[in-house]
The first five atom37 places (N, CA, C, CB, O) and aatype in JSON, in Angstrom:
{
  "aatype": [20, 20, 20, 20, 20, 20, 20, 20, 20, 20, 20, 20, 20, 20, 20, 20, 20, 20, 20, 20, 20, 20, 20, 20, 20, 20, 20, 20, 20, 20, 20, 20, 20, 20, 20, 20, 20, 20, 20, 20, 20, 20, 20, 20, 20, 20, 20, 20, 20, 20, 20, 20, 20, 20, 20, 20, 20, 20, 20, 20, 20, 20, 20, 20, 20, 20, 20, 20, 20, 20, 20, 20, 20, 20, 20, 20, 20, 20, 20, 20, 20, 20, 20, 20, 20, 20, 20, 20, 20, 20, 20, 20, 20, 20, 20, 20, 20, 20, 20, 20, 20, 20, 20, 20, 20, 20],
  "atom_mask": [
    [1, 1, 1, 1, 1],
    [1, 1, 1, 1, 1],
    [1, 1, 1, 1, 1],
    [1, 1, 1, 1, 1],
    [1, 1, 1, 1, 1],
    [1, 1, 1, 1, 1],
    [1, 1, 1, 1, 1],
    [1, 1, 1, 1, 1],
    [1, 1, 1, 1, 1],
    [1, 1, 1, 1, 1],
    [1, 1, 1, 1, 1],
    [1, 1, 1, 1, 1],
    [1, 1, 1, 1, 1],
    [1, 1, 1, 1, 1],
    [1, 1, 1, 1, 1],
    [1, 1, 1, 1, 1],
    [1, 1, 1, 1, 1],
    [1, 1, 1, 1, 1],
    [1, 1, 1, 1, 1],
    [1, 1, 1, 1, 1],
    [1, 1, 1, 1, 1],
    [1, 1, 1, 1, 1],
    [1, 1, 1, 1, 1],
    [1, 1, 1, 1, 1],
    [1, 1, 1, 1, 1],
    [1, 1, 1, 1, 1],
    [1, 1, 1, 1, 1],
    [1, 1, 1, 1, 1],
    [1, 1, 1, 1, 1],
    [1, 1, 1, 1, 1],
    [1, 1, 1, 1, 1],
    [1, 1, 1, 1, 1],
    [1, 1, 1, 1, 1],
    [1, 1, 1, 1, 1],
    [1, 1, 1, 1, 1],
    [1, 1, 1, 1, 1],
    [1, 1, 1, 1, 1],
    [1, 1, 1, 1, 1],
    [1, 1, 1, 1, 1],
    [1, 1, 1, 1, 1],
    [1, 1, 1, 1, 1],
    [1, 1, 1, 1, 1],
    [1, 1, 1, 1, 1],
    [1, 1, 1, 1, 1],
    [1, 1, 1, 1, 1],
    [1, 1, 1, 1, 1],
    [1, 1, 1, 1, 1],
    [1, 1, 1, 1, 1],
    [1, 1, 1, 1, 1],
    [1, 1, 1, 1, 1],
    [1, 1, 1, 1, 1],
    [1, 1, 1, 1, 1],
    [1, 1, 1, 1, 1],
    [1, 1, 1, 1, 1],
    [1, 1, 1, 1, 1],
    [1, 1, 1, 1, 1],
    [1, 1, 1, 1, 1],
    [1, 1, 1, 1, 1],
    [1, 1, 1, 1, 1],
    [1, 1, 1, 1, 1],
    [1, 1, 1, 1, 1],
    [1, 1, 1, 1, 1],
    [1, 1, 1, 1, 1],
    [1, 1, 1, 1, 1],
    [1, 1, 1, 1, 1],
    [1, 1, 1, 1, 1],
    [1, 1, 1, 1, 1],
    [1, 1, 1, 1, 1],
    [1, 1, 1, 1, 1],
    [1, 1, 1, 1, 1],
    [1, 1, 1, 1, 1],
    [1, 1, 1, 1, 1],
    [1, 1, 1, 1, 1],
    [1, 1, 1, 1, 1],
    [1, 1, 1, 1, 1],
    [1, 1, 1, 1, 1],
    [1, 1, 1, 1, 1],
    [1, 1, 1, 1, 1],
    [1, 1, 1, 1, 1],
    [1, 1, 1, 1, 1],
    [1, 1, 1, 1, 1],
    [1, 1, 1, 1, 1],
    [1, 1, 1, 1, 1],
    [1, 1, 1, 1, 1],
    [1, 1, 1, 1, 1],
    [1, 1, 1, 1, 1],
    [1, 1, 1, 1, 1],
    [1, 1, 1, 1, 1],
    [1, 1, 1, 1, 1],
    [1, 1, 1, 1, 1],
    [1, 1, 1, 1, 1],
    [1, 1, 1, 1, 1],
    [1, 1, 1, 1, 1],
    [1, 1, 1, 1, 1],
    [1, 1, 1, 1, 1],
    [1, 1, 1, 1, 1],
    [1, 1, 1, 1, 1],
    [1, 1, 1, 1, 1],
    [1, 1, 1, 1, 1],
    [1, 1, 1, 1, 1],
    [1, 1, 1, 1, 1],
    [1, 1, 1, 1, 1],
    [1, 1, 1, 1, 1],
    [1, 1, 1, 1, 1],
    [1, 1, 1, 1, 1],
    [1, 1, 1, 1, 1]
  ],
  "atom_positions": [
    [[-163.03, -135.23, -55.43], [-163.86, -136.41, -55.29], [-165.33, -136.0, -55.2], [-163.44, -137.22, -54.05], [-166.25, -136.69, -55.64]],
    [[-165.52, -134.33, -54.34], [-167.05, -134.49, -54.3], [-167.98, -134.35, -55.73], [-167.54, -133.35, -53.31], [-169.1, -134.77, -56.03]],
    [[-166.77, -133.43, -56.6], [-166.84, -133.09, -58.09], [-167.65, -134.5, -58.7], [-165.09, -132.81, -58.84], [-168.77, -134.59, -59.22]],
    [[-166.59, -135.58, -58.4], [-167.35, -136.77, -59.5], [-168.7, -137.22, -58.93], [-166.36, -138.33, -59.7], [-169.31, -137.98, -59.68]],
    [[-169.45, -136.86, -57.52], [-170.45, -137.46, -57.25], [-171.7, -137.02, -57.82], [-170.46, -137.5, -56.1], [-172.71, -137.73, -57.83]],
    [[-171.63, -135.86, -58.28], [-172.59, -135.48, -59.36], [-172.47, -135.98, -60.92], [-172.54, -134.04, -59.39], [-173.35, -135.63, -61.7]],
    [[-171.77, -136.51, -61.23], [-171.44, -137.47, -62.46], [-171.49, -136.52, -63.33], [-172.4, -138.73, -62.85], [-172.62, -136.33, -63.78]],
    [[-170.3, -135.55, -63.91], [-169.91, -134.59, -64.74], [-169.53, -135.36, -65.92], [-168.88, -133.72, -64.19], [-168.78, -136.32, -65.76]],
    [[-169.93, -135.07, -67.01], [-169.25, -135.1, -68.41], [-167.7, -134.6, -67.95], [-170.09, -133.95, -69.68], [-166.87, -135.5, -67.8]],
    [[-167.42, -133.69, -67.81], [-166.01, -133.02, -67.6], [-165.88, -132.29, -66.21], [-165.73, -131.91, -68.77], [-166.61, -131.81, -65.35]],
    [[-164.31, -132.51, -66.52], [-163.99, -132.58, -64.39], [-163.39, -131.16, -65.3], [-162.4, -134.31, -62.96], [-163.07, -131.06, -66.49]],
    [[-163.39, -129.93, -63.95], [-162.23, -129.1, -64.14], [-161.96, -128.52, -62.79], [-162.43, -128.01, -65.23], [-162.59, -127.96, -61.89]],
    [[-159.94, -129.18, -63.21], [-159.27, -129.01, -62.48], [-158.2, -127.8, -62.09], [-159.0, -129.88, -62.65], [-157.14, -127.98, -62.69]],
    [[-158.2, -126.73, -61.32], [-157.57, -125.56, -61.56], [-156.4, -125.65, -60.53], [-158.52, -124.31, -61.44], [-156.95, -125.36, -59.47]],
    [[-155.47, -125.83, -60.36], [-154.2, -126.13, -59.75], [-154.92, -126.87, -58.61], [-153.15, -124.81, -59.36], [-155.24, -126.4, -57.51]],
    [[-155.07, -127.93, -59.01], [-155.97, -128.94, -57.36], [-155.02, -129.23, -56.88], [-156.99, -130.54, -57.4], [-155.36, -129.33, -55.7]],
    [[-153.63, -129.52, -56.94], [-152.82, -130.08, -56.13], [-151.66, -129.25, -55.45], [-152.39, -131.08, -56.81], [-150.8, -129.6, -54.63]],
    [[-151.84, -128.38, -55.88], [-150.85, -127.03, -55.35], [-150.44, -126.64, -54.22], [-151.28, -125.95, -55.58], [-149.29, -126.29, -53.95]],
    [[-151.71, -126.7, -53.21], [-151.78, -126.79, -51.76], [-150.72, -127.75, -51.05], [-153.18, -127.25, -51.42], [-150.1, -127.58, -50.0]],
    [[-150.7, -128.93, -52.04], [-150.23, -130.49, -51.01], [-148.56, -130.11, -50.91], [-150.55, -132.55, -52.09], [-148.06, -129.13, -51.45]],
    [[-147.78, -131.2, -50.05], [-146.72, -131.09, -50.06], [-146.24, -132.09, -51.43], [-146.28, -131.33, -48.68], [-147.05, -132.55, -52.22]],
    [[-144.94, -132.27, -51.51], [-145.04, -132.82, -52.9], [-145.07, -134.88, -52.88], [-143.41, -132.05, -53.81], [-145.17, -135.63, -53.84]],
    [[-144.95, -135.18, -51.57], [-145.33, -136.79, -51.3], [-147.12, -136.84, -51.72], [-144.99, -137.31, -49.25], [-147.76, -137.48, -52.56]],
    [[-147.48, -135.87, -50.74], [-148.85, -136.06, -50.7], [-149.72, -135.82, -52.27], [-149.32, -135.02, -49.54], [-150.67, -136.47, -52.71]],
    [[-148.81, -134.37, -53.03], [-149.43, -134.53, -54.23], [-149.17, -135.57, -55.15], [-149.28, -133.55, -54.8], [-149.92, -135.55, -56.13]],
    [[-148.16, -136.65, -55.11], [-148.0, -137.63, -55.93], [-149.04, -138.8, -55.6], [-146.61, -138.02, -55.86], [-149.55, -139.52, -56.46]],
    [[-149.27, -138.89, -54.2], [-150.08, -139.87, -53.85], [-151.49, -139.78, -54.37], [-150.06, -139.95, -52.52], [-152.05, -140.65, -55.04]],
    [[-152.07, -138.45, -53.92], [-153.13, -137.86, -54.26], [-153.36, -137.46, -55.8], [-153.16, -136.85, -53.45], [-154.5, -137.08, -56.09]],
    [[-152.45, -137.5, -56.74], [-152.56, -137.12, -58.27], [-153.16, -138.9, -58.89], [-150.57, -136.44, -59.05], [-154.05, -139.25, -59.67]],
    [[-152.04, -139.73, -57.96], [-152.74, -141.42, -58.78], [-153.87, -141.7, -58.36], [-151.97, -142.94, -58.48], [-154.61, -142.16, -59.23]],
    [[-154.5, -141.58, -56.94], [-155.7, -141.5, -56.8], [-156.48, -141.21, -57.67], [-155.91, -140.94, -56.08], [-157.05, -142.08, -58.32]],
    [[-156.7, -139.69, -57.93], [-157.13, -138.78, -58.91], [-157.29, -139.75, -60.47], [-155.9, -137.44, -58.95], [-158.3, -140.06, -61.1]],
    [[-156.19, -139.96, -60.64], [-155.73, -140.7, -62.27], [-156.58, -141.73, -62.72], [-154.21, -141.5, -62.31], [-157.34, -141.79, -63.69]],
    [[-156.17, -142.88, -61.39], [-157.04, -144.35, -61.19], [-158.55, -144.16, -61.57], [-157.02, -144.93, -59.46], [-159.05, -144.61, -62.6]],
    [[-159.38, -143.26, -60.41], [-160.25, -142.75, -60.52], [-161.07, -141.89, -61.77], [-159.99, -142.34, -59.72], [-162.21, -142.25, -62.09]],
    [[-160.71, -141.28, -62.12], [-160.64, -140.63, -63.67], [-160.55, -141.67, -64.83], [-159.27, -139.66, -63.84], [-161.43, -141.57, -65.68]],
    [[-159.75, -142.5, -64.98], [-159.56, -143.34, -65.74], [-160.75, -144.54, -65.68], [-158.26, -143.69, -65.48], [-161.55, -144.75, -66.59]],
    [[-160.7, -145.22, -64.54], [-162.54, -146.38, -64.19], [-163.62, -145.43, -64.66], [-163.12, -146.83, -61.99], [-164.55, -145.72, -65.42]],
    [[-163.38, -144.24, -64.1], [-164.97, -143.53, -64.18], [-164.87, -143.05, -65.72], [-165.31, -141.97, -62.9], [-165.92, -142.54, -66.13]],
    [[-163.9, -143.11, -66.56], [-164.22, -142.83, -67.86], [-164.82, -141.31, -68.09], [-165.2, -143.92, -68.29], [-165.88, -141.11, -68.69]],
    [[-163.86, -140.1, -67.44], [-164.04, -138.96, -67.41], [-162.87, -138.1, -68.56], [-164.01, -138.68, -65.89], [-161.73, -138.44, -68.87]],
    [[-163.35, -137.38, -68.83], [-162.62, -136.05, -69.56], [-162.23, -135.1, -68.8], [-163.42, -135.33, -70.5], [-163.28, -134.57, -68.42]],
    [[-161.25, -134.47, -68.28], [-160.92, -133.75, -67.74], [-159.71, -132.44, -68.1], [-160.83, -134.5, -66.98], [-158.54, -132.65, -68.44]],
    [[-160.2, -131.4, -67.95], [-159.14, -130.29, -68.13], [-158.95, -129.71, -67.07], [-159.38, -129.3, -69.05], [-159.84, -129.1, -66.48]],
    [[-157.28, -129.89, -66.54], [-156.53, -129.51, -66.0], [-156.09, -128.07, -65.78], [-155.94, -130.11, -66.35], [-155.7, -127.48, -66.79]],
    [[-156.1, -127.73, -65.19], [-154.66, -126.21, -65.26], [-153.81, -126.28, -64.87], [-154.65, -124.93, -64.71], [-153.79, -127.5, -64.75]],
    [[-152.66, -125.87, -64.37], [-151.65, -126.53, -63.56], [-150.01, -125.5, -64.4], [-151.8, -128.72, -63.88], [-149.86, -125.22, -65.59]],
    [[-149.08, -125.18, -63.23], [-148.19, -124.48, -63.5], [-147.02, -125.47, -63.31], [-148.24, -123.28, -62.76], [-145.92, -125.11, -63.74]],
    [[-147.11, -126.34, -62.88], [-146.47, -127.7, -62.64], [-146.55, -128.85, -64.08], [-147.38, -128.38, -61.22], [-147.38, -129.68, -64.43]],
    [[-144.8, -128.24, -64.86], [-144.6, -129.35, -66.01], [-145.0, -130.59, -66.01], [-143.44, -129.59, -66.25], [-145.72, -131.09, -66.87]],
    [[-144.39, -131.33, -64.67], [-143.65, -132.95, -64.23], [-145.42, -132.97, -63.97], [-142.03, -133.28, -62.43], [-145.96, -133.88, -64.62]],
    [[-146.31, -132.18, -63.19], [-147.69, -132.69, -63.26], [-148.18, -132.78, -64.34], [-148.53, -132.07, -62.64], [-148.72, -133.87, -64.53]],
    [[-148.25, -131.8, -65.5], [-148.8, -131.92, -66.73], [-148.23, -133.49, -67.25], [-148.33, -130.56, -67.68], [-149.12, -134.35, -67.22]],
    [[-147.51, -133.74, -67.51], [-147.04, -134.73, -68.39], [-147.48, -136.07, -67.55], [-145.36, -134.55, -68.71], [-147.73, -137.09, -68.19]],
    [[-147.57, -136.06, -66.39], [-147.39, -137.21, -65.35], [-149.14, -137.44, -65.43], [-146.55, -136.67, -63.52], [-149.62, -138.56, -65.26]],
    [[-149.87, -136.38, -65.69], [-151.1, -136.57, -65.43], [-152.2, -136.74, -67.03], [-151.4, -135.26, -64.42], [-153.23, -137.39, -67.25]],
    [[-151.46, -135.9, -67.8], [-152.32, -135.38, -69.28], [-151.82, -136.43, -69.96], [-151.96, -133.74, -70.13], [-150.88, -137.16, -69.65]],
    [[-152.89, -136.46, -71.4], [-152.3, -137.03, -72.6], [-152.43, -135.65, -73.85], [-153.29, -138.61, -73.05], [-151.97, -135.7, -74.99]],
    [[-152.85, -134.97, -73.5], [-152.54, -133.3, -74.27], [-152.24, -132.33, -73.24], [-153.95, -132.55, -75.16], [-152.58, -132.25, -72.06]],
    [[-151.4, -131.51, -74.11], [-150.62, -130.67, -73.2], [-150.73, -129.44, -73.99], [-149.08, -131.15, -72.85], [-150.21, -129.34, -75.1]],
    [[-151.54, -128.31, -73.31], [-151.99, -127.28, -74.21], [-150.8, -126.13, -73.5], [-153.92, -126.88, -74.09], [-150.74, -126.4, -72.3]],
    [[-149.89, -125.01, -73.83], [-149.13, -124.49, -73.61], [-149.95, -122.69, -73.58], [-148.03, -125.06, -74.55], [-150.5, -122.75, -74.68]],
    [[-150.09, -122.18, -73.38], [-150.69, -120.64, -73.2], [-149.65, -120.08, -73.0], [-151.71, -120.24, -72.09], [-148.64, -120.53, -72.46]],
    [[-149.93, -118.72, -73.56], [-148.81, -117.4, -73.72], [-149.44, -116.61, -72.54], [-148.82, -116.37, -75.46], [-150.53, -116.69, -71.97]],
    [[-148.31, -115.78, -72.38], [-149.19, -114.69, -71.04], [-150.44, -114.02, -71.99], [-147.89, -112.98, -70.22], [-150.85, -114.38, -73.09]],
    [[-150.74, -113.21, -71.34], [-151.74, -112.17, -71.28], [-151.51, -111.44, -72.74], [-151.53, -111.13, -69.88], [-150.47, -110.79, -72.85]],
    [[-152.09, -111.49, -73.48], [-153.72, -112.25, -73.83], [-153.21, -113.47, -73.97], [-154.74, -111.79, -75.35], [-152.02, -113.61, -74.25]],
    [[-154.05, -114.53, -73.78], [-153.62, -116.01, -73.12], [-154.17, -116.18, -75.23], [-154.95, -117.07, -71.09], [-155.2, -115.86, -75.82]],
    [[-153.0, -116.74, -75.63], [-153.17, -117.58, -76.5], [-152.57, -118.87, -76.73], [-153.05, -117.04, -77.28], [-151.56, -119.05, -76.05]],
    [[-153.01, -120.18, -77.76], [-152.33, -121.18, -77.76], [-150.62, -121.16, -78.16], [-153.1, -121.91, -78.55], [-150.57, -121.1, -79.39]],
    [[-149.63, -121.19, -77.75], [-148.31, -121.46, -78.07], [-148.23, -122.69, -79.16], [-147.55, -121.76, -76.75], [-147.98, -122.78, -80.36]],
    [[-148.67, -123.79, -77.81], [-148.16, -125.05, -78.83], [-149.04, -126.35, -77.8], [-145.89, -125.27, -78.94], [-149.64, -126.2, -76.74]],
    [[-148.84, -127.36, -78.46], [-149.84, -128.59, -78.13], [-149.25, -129.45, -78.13], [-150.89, -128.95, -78.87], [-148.77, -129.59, -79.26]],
    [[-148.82, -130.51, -77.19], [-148.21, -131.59, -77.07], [-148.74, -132.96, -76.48], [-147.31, -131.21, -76.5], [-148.7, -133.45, -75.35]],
    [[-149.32, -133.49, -77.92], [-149.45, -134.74, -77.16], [-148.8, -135.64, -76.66], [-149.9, -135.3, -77.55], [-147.74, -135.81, -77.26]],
    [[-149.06, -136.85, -75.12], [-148.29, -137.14, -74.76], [-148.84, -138.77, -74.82], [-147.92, -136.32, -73.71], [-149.95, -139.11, -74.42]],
    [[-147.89, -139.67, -75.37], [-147.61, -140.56, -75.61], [-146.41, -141.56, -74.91], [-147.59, -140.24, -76.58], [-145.2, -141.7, -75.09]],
    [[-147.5, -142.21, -73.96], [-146.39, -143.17, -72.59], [-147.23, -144.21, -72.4], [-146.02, -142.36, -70.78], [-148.39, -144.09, -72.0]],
    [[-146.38, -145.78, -72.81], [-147.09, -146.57, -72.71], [-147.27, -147.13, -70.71], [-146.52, -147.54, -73.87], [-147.71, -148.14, -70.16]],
    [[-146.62, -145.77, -70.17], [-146.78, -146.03, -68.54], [-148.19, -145.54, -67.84], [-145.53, -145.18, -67.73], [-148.51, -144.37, -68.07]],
    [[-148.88, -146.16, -67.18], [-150.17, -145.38, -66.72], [-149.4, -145.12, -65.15], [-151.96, -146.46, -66.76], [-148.56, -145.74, -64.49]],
    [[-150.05, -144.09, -65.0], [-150.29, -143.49, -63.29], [-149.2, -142.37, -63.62], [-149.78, -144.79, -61.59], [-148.5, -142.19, -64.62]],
    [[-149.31, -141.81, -62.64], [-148.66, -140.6, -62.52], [-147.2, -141.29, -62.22], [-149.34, -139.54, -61.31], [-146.17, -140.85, -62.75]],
    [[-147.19, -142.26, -61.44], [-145.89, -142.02, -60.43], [-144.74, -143.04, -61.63], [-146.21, -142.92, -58.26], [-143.51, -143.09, -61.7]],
    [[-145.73, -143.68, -62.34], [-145.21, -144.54, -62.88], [-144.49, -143.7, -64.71], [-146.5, -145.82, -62.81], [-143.52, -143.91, -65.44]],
    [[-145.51, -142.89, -64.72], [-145.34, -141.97, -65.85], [-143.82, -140.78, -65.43], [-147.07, -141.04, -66.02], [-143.4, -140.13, -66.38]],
    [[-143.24, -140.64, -64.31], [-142.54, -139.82, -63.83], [-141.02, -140.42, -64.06], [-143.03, -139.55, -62.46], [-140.04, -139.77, -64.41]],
    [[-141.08, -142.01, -63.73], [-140.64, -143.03, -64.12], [-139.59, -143.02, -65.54], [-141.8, -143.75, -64.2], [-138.36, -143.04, -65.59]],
    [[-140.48, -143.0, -66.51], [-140.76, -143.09, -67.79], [-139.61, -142.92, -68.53], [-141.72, -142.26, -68.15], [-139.1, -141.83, -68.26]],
    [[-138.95, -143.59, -69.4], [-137.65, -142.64, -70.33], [-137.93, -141.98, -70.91], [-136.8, -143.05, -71.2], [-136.84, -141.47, -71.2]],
    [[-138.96, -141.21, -71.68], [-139.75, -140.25, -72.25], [-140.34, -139.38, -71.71], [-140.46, -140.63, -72.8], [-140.99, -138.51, -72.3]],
    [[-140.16, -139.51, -70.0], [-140.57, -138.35, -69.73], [-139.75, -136.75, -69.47], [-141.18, -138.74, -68.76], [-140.35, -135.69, -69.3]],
    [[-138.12, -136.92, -69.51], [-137.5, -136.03, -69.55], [-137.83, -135.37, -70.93], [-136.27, -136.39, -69.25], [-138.19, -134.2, -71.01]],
    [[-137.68, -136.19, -72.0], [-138.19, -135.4, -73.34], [-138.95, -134.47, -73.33], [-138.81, -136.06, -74.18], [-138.75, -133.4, -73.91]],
    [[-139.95, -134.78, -72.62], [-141.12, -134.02, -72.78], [-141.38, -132.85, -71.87], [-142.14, -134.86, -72.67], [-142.21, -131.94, -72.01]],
    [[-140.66, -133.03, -71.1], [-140.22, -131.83, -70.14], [-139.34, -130.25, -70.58], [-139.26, -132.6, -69.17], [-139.56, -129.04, -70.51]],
    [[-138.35, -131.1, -71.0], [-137.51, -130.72, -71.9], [-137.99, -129.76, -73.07], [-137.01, -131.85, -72.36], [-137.55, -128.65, -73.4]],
    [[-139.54, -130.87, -73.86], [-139.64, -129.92, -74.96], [-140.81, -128.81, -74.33], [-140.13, -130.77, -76.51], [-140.83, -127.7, -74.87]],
    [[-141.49, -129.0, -73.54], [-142.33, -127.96, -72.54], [-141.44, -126.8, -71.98], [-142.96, -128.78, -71.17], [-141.65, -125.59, -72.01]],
    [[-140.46, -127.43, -71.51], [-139.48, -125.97, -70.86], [-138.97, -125.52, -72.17], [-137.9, -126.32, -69.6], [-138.33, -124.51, -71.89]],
    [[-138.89, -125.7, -73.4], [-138.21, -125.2, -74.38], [-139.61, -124.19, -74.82], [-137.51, -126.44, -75.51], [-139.05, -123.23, -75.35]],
    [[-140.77, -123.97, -74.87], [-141.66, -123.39, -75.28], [-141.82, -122.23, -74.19], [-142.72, -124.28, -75.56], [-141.83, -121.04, -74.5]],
    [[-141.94, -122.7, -72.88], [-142.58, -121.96, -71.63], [-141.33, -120.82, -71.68], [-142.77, -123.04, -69.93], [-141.54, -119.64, -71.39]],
    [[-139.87, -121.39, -72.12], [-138.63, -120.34, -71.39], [-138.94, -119.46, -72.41], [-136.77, -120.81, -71.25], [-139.02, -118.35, -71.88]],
    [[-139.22, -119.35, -73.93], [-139.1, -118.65, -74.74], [-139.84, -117.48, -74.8], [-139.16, -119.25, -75.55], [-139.51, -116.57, -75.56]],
    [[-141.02, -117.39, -73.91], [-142.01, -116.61, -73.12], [-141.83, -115.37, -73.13], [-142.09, -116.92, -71.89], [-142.59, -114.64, -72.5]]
  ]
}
């Protein structure tokens, strides 16, 4: 939050929610979302957490270990907004699914 009070073109987020327990990071990710979304921000994520990527992104960039290159790119397409509601989703196992099918192959 103190991030957006300087009014950034782009937020970056490096496992921000990692710390929380996992109630608190769901609560605290729609916050985040709501917010991001009114304020009409761009934001790149990092995050080792699938169910967050998908729940939170509408691209989903995949990295290889070391040397970090692109794998694969998944855009995500859910006519559900919010995180909690995106978790919801019948499309969101798919997409989980096709993320763990890239990440296991590692």
């Amino acid at each position: 939050i103190r991030t957006l009070l300087s009014f950034p073109d782009l937020v970056l987020l490096d496992e921000a929610f990692s710390a929380l327990d996992y109630q608190t990071k769901l609560k605290v990710s729609e916050d985040i979302y709501k917010i991001i979304k009114k304020e009409n921000k761009t934001v790149i994520m990092v995050t080792h957490d699938i169910g967050e990527a998908i729940s939170m992104g509408n691209k989903i960039i995949v990295l290889s270990n070391r040397p970090a290159r692109i794998k694969k790119i998944v855009s995500i397409d859910m006519e559900e907004e919010g995180p909690i509601n995106r978790r919801k989703s019948k499309v969101f196992q798919y997409y989980f699914d096709e993320l763990w099918k890239v990440i296991e192959n590692e």
